[in-house]
Each structure stands twice: as structure tokens, then as C-alpha cells.
XYZ file of C-alpha atoms in Angstrom:
208
model
C -65.000 169.544 -155.052
C -67.976 171.824 -154.461
C -65.833 174.902 -155.150
C -65.540 174.004 -158.845
C -68.011 175.247 -161.480
C -69.070 172.596 -163.998
C -70.073 173.246 -167.617
C -71.085 170.499 -170.058
C -71.355 170.386 -173.846
C -72.816 167.633 -176.054
C -71.835 167.948 -179.730
C -70.928 171.573 -179.110
C -74.249 172.495 -177.490
C -74.065 173.762 -173.924
C -76.320 171.852 -171.535
C -78.735 173.718 -169.278
C -78.316 171.334 -166.350
C -74.804 169.974 -166.041
C -74.749 166.744 -164.053
C -71.794 166.137 -161.773
C -70.920 162.444 -161.368
C -71.499 161.051 -157.900
C -69.100 158.951 -155.886
C -69.601 155.174 -155.685
C -72.667 155.302 -157.989
C -73.369 152.360 -160.295
C -75.586 154.238 -162.783
C -74.148 155.382 -166.090
C -73.036 158.999 -166.015
C -75.128 161.307 -168.204
C -72.256 162.139 -170.560
C -71.022 158.614 -171.249
C -72.619 156.392 -173.896
C -71.613 153.500 -176.119
C -69.338 155.017 -178.749
C -69.089 158.467 -177.149
C -65.811 160.301 -176.618
C -65.802 162.289 -173.371
C -63.150 164.927 -172.705
C -62.833 166.610 -169.291
C -60.858 169.823 -168.840
C -59.984 170.991 -165.314
C -58.677 174.485 -164.581
C -57.350 174.571 -161.022
C -56.729 178.318 -161.258
C -60.268 179.417 -162.188
C -61.867 176.366 -160.511
C -63.727 175.399 -163.675
C -64.498 171.927 -165.030
C -65.593 171.604 -168.660
C -67.096 168.329 -169.932
C -67.260 167.721 -173.686
C -69.177 164.747 -175.140
C -68.596 163.968 -178.834
C -70.768 161.386 -180.615
C -70.291 159.634 -183.945
C -73.116 159.160 -186.455
C -73.474 157.288 -189.734
C -74.393 159.247 -192.838
C -74.654 158.759 -196.588
C -73.417 161.129 -199.279
C -76.509 162.149 -201.246
C -74.958 164.756 -203.563
C -71.572 165.911 -204.824
C -71.549 169.472 -206.139
C -69.313 172.421 -206.990
C -69.949 175.978 -205.799
C -69.462 179.202 -207.761
C -65.760 179.258 -206.801
C -65.223 175.738 -208.239
C -64.851 174.245 -204.741
C -66.264 170.745 -204.315
C -68.661 169.955 -201.503
C -70.977 167.122 -200.534
C -74.421 166.857 -198.982
C -74.798 164.227 -196.260
C -78.001 162.481 -195.229
C -77.879 161.378 -191.591
C -78.848 157.702 -191.218
C -78.734 157.564 -187.414
C -81.832 158.784 -185.548
C -79.739 161.687 -184.409
C -78.373 164.213 -185.211
C -80.590 167.032 -186.441
C -78.460 169.075 -188.848
C -79.186 172.669 -189.790
C -76.364 172.525 -192.336
C -75.643 169.127 -193.891
C -72.989 170.172 -196.407
C -69.225 169.712 -196.105
C -66.407 170.869 -198.366
C -64.301 167.886 -199.427
C -63.203 165.965 -202.512
C -62.690 162.650 -200.719
C -66.146 161.103 -201.136
C -68.510 160.073 -203.905
C -72.276 159.863 -204.066
C -73.754 156.980 -202.017
C -70.604 156.606 -199.875
C -71.188 155.879 -196.197
C -69.429 158.287 -193.846
C -68.918 158.827 -190.110
C -69.658 162.358 -188.963
C -69.415 164.429 -185.800
C -71.531 167.504 -185.109
C -70.865 170.945 -183.671
C -72.926 174.099 -183.044
C -72.046 177.630 -184.177
C -72.696 180.949 -182.453
C -76.221 181.048 -183.927
C -77.028 177.650 -182.352
C -77.143 176.027 -185.798
C -75.754 172.487 -185.964
C -73.310 171.536 -188.704
C -70.949 168.708 -189.670
C -67.700 169.183 -187.745
C -65.749 166.236 -189.150
C -66.228 163.479 -191.674
C -64.376 160.206 -192.300
C -64.642 156.740 -193.805
C -66.155 154.195 -191.409
C -64.105 151.133 -190.638
C -65.783 147.985 -191.947
C -65.601 144.307 -191.023
C -67.171 141.454 -192.959
C -68.209 137.936 -192.076
C -71.054 135.598 -191.264
C -73.121 136.518 -188.214
C -73.108 133.657 -185.700
C -74.761 135.359 -182.731
C -76.779 138.461 -181.923
C -77.321 139.659 -178.366
C -80.498 141.740 -178.166
C -80.778 144.141 -175.255
C -84.070 143.994 -173.340
C -83.756 147.692 -172.490
C -86.740 149.352 -174.214
C -84.805 152.604 -174.640
C -82.447 151.196 -177.228
C -79.678 148.810 -178.172
C -77.145 149.675 -175.470
C -75.325 146.464 -174.608
C -76.374 144.638 -177.773
C -73.624 143.087 -179.855
C -72.925 140.993 -182.952
C -70.530 138.035 -183.156
C -68.930 136.999 -186.444
C -67.669 133.623 -187.638
C -64.075 134.653 -186.881
C -65.003 134.974 -183.191
C -64.897 138.779 -183.128
C -67.496 140.622 -181.044
C -68.786 144.054 -182.030
C -70.921 146.137 -179.666
C -73.613 148.507 -180.891
C -73.172 152.263 -180.555
C -75.946 154.214 -178.861
C -76.574 155.725 -182.293
C -76.573 152.547 -184.395
C -78.476 153.155 -187.630
C -79.363 149.424 -187.875
C -79.667 147.877 -191.346
C -78.799 150.018 -194.348
C -81.133 148.216 -196.784
C -84.202 150.059 -195.471
C -85.825 146.813 -194.345
C -86.193 148.096 -190.763
C -84.215 145.233 -189.254
C -82.783 146.219 -185.866
C -80.322 143.310 -185.820
C -78.526 141.193 -188.429
C -79.941 137.780 -189.291
C -78.011 134.709 -188.158
C -75.903 132.723 -190.637
C -75.931 135.535 -193.209
C -72.850 137.415 -194.438
C -72.800 141.067 -193.399
C -70.609 144.123 -193.549
C -70.546 145.960 -190.213
C -69.725 149.657 -190.265
C -67.850 150.850 -187.162
C -67.161 154.237 -185.616
C -63.563 155.217 -184.689
C -64.036 153.593 -181.268
C -65.020 150.246 -182.812
C -68.764 150.410 -182.097
C -71.286 149.234 -184.716
C -73.136 152.163 -186.307
C -74.745 150.269 -189.191
C -74.809 146.949 -191.057
C -75.601 145.676 -194.541
C -76.256 142.166 -195.851
C -73.805 140.952 -198.509
C -75.670 137.923 -199.870
C -78.703 139.508 -201.491
C -80.592 138.149 -198.499
C -83.219 140.886 -198.772
C -83.829 140.348 -202.499
C -86.548 137.774 -201.826
C -89.393 139.675 -200.292
C -92.875 140.814 -201.174
C -94.065 144.368 -200.602
C -97.837 144.912 -200.415
C -98.588 148.404 -201.700
C -102.361 148.269 -201.289
C -105.136 145.927 -200.184
C -108.874 145.718 -200.641
C -111.621 143.617 -199.105
């Protein structure tokens, strides 16, 4: 309805150009992505529509510390390409150093981004039997991994790929992996379980 005023937020940040979905349009709406949670609030009295997109990212606990008031907090290193965090600490006693975590992001009144929530990622393990690689040059939307139990796991838009720092975008076939999933069941990272990456050679320097 053209009488309604639309406002959109992504991870707590208000968008300059809200995009209203069109009717009978096949393209993906701006505020829907693999793994995203989209909440729409409609106020029929004020004629306002508010769209809220919340994304999940994979992080790793890099430090566990205690502040001057003896409260425990952690520092999280984001492993996904996004988000950009102005404050990457979170007060909790539930995680240890090197733990993988799923985080969401919000923005405060000073436009600084911070960790809004943190949780353990769900994990599934098995041998990879198939990998579907998306031909879309913008990313892995639509890509998925199949395990030997027949389960299929689709990539999130913010998949951090392999967690062994080998720069592999997809798991290798016939190797056992642990897939880390966001709360919606999308893959946000994976790690080989067989020591598959132990046998490699790294060339530090070369001369002619």
C-alpha cells in the first residue's frame, strides 16, 4: 500500500534506501539471504512498516579475561567476511579460548557495531559425498554439501569456508568433516577431521 512508510534495518543499522518488495517478481528481495532472519512489523494505526534483517556469523574466542570488577568477558574474532565490529567483547562465562561461536550484531546510538548475541554453533559430522558449487561469482549462495548419511546442508551467505586457514572454499570429497551450522541450519564453516591438511608444503621464499 503506497500510504505506508517503510523503514529497514540490517543488523541494527538503518538503511538509507529501503526497498519495498514488488508483486510477482522472481528476484530475491534485498533483505532476504541464505541464513538470514527477517522480521516485518506492520502498524496499521501509524501506517508504518519496519523490516529487520538479522544475520548470523561465525567467530572464534581469542581471549578470556576478567575486568576490574571480577566479571568475565571474552574477545571474539570474526571468521566470516562480515561483520565489521567496533566492539568485539562480550560478557559471558560460557566459552573458552579457541571455541567457535555464532554471533549476531547490533548498532548503538553512536553507530558503533557490537556483538548482540552469542551461542554455540550446531555441528554435524560425516564424510562428504558431494559438493555443489554455485557458478554465481558473487558468492556461494545455493551451494551445498552432502554427507554420507544423505543429509544436505546449504551454505549461508556468510559462510566462513574452511577453518584450517587453507583457503578452501568447499570441503574435499570423501574426507570426514565437521560442519558448523547457524540456528537456521545453514553452513557457516567447516573443518576436516582426518588430518587431511597435515600433508602439505608451504613455500616461504624462492630465488632464481
